[in-house]
GROMACS .gro file of C-alpha atoms in nm:
model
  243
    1UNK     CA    1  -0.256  -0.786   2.697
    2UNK     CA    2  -0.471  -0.489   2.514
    3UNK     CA    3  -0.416  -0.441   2.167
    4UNK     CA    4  -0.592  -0.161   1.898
    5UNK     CA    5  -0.635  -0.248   1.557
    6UNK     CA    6  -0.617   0.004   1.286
    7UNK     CA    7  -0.566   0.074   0.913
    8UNK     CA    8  -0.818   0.169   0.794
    9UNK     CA    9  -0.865   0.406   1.098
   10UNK     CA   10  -1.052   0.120   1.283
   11UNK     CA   11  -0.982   0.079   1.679
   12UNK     CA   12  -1.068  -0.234   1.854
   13UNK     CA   13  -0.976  -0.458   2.139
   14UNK     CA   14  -0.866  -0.784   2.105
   15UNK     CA   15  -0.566  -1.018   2.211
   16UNK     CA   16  -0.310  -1.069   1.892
   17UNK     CA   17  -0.208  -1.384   1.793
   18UNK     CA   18  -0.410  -1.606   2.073
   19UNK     CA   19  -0.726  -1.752   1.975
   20UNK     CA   20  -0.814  -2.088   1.931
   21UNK     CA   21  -0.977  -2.257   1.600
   22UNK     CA   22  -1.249  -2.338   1.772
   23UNK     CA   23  -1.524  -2.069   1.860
   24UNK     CA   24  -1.225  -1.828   1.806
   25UNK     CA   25  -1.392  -1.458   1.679
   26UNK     CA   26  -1.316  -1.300   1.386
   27UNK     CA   27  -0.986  -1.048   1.353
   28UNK     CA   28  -1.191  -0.787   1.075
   29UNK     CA   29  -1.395  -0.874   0.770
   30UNK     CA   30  -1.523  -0.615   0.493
   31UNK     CA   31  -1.808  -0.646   0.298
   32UNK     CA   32  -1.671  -0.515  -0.017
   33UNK     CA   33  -1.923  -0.562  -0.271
   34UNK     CA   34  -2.170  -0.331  -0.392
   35UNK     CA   35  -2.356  -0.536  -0.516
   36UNK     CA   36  -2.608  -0.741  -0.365
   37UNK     CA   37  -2.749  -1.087  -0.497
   38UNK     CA   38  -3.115  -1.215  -0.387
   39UNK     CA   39  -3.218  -1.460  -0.154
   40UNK     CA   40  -3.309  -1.830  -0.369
   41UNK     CA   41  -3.087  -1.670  -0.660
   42UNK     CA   42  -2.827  -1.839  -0.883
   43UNK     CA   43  -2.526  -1.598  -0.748
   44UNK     CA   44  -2.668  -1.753  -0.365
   45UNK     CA   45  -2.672  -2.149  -0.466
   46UNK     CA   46  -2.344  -2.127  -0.610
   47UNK     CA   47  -2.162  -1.909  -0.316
   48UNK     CA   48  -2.259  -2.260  -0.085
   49UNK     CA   49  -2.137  -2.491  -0.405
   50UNK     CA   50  -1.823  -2.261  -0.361
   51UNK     CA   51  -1.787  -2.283   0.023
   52UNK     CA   52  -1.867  -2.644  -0.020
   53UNK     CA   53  -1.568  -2.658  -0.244
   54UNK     CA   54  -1.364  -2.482  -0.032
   55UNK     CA   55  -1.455  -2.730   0.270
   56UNK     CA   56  -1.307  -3.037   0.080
   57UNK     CA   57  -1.012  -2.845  -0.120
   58UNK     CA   58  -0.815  -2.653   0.169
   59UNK     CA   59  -0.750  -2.838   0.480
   60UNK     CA   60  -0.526  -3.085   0.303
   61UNK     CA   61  -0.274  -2.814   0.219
   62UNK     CA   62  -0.417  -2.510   0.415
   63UNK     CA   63  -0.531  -2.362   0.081
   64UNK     CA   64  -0.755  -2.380  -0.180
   65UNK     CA   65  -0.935  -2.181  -0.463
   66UNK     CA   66  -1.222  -2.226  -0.700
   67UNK     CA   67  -1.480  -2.067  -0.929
   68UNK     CA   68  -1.860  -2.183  -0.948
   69UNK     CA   69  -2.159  -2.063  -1.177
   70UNK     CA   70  -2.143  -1.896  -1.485
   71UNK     CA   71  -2.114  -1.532  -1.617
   72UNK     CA   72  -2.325  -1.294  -1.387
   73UNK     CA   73  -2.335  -1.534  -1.163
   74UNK     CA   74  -2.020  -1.668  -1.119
   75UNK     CA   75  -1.874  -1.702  -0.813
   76UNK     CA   76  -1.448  -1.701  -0.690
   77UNK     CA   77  -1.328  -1.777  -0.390
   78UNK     CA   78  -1.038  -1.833  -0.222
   79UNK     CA   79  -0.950  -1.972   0.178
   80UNK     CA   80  -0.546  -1.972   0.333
   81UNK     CA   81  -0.548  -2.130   0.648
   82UNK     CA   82  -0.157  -2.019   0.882
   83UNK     CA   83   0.072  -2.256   0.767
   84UNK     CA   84   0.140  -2.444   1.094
   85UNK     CA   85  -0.237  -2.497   1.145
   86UNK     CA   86  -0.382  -2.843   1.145
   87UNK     CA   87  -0.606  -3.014   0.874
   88UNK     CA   88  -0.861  -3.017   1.129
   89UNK     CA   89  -0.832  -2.667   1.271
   90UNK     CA   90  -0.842  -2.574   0.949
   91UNK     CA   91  -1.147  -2.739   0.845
   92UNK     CA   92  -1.309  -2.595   1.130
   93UNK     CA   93  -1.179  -2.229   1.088
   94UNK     CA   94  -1.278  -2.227   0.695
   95UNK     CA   95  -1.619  -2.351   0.752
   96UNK     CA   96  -1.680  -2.101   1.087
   97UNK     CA   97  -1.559  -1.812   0.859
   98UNK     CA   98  -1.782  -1.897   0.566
   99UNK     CA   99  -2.107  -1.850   0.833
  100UNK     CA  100  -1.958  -1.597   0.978
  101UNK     CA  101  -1.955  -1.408   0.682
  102UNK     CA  102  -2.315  -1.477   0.578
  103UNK     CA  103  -2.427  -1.282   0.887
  104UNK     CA  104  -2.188  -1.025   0.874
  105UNK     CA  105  -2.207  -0.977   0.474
  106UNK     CA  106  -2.568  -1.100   0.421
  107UNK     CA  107  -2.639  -1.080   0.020
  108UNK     CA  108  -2.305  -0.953  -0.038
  109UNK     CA  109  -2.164  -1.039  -0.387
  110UNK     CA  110  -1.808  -1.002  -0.242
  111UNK     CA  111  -1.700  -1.004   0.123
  112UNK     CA  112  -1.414  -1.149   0.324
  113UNK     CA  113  -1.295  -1.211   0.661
  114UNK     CA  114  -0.993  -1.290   0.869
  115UNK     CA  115  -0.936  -1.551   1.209
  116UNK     CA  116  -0.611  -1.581   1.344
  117UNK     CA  117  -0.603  -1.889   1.202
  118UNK     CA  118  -0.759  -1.882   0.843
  119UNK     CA  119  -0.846  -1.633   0.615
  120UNK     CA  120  -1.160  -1.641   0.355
  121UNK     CA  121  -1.275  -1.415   0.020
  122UNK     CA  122  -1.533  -1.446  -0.231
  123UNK     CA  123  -1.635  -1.223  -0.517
  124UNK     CA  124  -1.819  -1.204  -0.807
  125UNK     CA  125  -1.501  -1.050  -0.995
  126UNK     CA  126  -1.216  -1.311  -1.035
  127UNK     CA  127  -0.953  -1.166  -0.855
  128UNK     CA  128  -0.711  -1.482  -0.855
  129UNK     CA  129  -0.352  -1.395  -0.887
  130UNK     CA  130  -0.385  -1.037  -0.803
  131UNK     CA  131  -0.264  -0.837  -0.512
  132UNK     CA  132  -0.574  -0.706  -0.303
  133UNK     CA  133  -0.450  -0.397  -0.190
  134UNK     CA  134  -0.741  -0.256  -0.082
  135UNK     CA  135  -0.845  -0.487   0.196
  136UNK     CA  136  -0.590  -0.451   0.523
  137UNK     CA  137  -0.579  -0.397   0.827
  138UNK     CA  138  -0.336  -0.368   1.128
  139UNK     CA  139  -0.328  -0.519   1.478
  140UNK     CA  140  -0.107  -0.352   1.710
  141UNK     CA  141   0.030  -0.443   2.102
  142UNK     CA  142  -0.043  -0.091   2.283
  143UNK     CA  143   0.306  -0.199   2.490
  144UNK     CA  144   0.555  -0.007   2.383
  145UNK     CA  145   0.919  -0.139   2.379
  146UNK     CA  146   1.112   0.006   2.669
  147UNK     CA  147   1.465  -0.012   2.597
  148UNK     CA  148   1.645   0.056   2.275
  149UNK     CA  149   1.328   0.121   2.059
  150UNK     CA  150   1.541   0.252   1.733
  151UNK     CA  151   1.708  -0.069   1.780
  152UNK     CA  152   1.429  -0.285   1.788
  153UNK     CA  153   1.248  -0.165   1.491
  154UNK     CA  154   1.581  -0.235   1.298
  155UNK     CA  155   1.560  -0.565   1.459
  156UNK     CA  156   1.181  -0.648   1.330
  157UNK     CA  157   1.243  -0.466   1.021
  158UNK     CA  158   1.581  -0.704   0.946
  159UNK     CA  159   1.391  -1.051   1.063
  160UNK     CA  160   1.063  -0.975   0.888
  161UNK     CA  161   1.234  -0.862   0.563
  162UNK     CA  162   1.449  -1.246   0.569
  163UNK     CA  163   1.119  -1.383   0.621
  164UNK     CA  164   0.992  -1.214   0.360
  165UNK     CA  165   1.226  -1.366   0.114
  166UNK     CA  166   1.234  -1.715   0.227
  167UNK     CA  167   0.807  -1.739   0.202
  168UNK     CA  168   0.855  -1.590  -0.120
  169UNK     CA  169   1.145  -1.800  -0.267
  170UNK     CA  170   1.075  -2.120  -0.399
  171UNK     CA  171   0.864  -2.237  -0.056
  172UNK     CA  172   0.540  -2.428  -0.199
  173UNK     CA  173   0.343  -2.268   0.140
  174UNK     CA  174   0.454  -1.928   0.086
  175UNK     CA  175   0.500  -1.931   0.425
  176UNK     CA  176   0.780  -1.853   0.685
  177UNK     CA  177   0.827  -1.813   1.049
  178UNK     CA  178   1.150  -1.699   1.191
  179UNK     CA  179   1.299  -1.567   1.565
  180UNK     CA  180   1.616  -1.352   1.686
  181UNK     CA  181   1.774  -1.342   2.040
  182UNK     CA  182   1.746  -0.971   2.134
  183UNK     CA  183   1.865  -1.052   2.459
  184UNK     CA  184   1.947  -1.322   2.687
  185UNK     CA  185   1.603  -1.274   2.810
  186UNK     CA  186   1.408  -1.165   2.501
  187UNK     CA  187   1.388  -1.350   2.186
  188UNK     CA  188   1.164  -1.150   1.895
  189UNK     CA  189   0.905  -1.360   1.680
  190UNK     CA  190   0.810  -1.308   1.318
  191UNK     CA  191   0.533  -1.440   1.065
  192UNK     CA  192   0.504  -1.374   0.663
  193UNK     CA  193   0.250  -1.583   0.425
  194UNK     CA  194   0.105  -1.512   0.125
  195UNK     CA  195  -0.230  -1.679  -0.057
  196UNK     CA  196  -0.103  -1.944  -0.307
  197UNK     CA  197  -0.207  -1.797  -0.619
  198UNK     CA  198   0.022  -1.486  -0.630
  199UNK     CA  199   0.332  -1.552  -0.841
  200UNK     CA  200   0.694  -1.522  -0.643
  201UNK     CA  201   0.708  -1.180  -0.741
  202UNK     CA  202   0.390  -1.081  -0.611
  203UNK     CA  203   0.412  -1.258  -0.340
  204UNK     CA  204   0.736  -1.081  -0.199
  205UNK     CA  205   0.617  -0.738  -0.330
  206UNK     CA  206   0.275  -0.773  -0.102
  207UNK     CA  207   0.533  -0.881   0.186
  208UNK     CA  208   0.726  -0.636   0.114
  209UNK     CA  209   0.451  -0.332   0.135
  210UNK     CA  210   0.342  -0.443   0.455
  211UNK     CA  211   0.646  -0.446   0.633
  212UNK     CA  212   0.703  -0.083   0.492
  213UNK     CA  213   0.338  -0.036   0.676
  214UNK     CA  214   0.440  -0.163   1.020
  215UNK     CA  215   0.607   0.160   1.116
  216UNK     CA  216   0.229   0.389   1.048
  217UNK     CA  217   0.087   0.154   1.306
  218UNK     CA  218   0.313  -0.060   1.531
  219UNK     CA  219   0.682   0.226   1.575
  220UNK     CA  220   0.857   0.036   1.898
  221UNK     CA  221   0.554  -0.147   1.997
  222UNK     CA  222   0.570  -0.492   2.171
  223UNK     CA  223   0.387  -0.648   1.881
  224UNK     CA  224   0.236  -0.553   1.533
  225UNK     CA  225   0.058  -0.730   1.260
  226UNK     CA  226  -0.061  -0.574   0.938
  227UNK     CA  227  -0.301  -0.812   0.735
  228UNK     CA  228  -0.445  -0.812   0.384
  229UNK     CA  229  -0.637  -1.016   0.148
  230UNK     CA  230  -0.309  -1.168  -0.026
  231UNK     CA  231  -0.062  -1.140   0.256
  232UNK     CA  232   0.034  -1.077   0.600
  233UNK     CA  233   0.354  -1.042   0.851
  234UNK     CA  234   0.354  -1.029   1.219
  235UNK     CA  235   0.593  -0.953   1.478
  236UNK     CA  236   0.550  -1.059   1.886
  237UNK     CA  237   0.800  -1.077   2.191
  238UNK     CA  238   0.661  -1.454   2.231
  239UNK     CA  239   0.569  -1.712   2.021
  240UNK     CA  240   0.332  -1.656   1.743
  241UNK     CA  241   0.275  -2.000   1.597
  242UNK     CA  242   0.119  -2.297   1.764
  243UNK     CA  243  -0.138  -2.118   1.936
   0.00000   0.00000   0.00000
């Protein structure tokens, strides 16, 4: 199945939703920084005291956030790993994302990156509790829906936006996975999460933005994703989770 991703105008081919923890390659990553730190520097030694961190804090609840160094060189960082996913996968996801991202984002003060699995972001700014609007993306199935496609966008619109409310309301994962029989045949899948240290409020208002997105990139498509640094929802014509 052929997919394009896009937003922000990026096109690239990739299966949604299917790829393994292990050896799995990244979804999109930005380098977002402009600044740079130096090799042997303070900012460097305490990015690995924050990955190290971030190894031990998030696969026992599939998330985790911390803070190492001082002043200019303080380092945040934050890793989410897809609620159904395993300690273990997650373990492995978080610490193949932080390498990734040293040889993708080499000396970058902030960078993050995304695996269909986990998602990780560091920065020299503390950017905890804050929706990060500015780093998205969208994933889209080139299929496009063949019968009824008004009706099916109500349909992903209506699950996605239920979704939205119960990862937002009072679950401790901020997480939520949901389906609807379309059909006797077809059943339609849905995903929403958010990164643990938005409040409710933010949490369903990030939700809530990219569902209003899904329409720019993914209008009576098989399948659609649109991802960010705080939150993401998803939408598939098989199952997403467990995969």
């Amino acid at each position: 199945m052929i997919f394009s991703k896009s937003i922000p105008l990026c096109f690239l081919v990739l299966c949604l939703f299917h790829h393994s923890a292990i050896g799995a390659s990244p979804l999109y990553h930005f380098c977002f920084s402009p600044e740079n730190y130096t090799a042997d520097s303070s900012y460097g030694a305490n990015l690995n005291l924050l990955f190290n961190l971030l190894y031990t804090k998030v696969p026992p609840s599939g998330f985790g956030l911390g803070s190492t160094g001082h002043a200019q060189n303080q380092v945040n960082g934050l890793a989410l790993c897809r609620g159904d996913v395993s300690s273990q996968n997650c373990n492995t996801c978080v610490i193949g994302a932080s390498k990734e991202l040293r040889e993708r984002c080499p000396y970058s003060k902030g960078a993050i990156i995304w695996y269909d699995h986990c998602l990780l972001k560091y920065s020299d700014v503390n950017f905890f509790g804050k929706i990060d609007n500015k780093n998205k993306f969208s994933m889209t199935n080139v299929q496009a829906v063949e019968n009824n496609p008004t009706l099916f966008n109500e349909k992903v619109q209506e699950l996605l936006s239920g979704l939205s409310n119960e990862a937002s309301d009072a679950n401790p994962k901020f997480y939520a996975t949901g389906e609807v029989q379309l059909d006797t045949f077809t059943t339609l899948y849905g995903i929403a999460q958010c990164t643990r240290d938005l409040s409710n409020i933010d949490c369903k208002k990030c939700l809530d933005v990219a569902i209003s997105e899904l329409p720019n990139c993914c209008d009576a498509k098989r399948g659609g994703r649109v991802v960010g640094g705080s939150c993401n929802v998803g939408f598939e014509l098989y199952p997403i989770v467990g995969t």
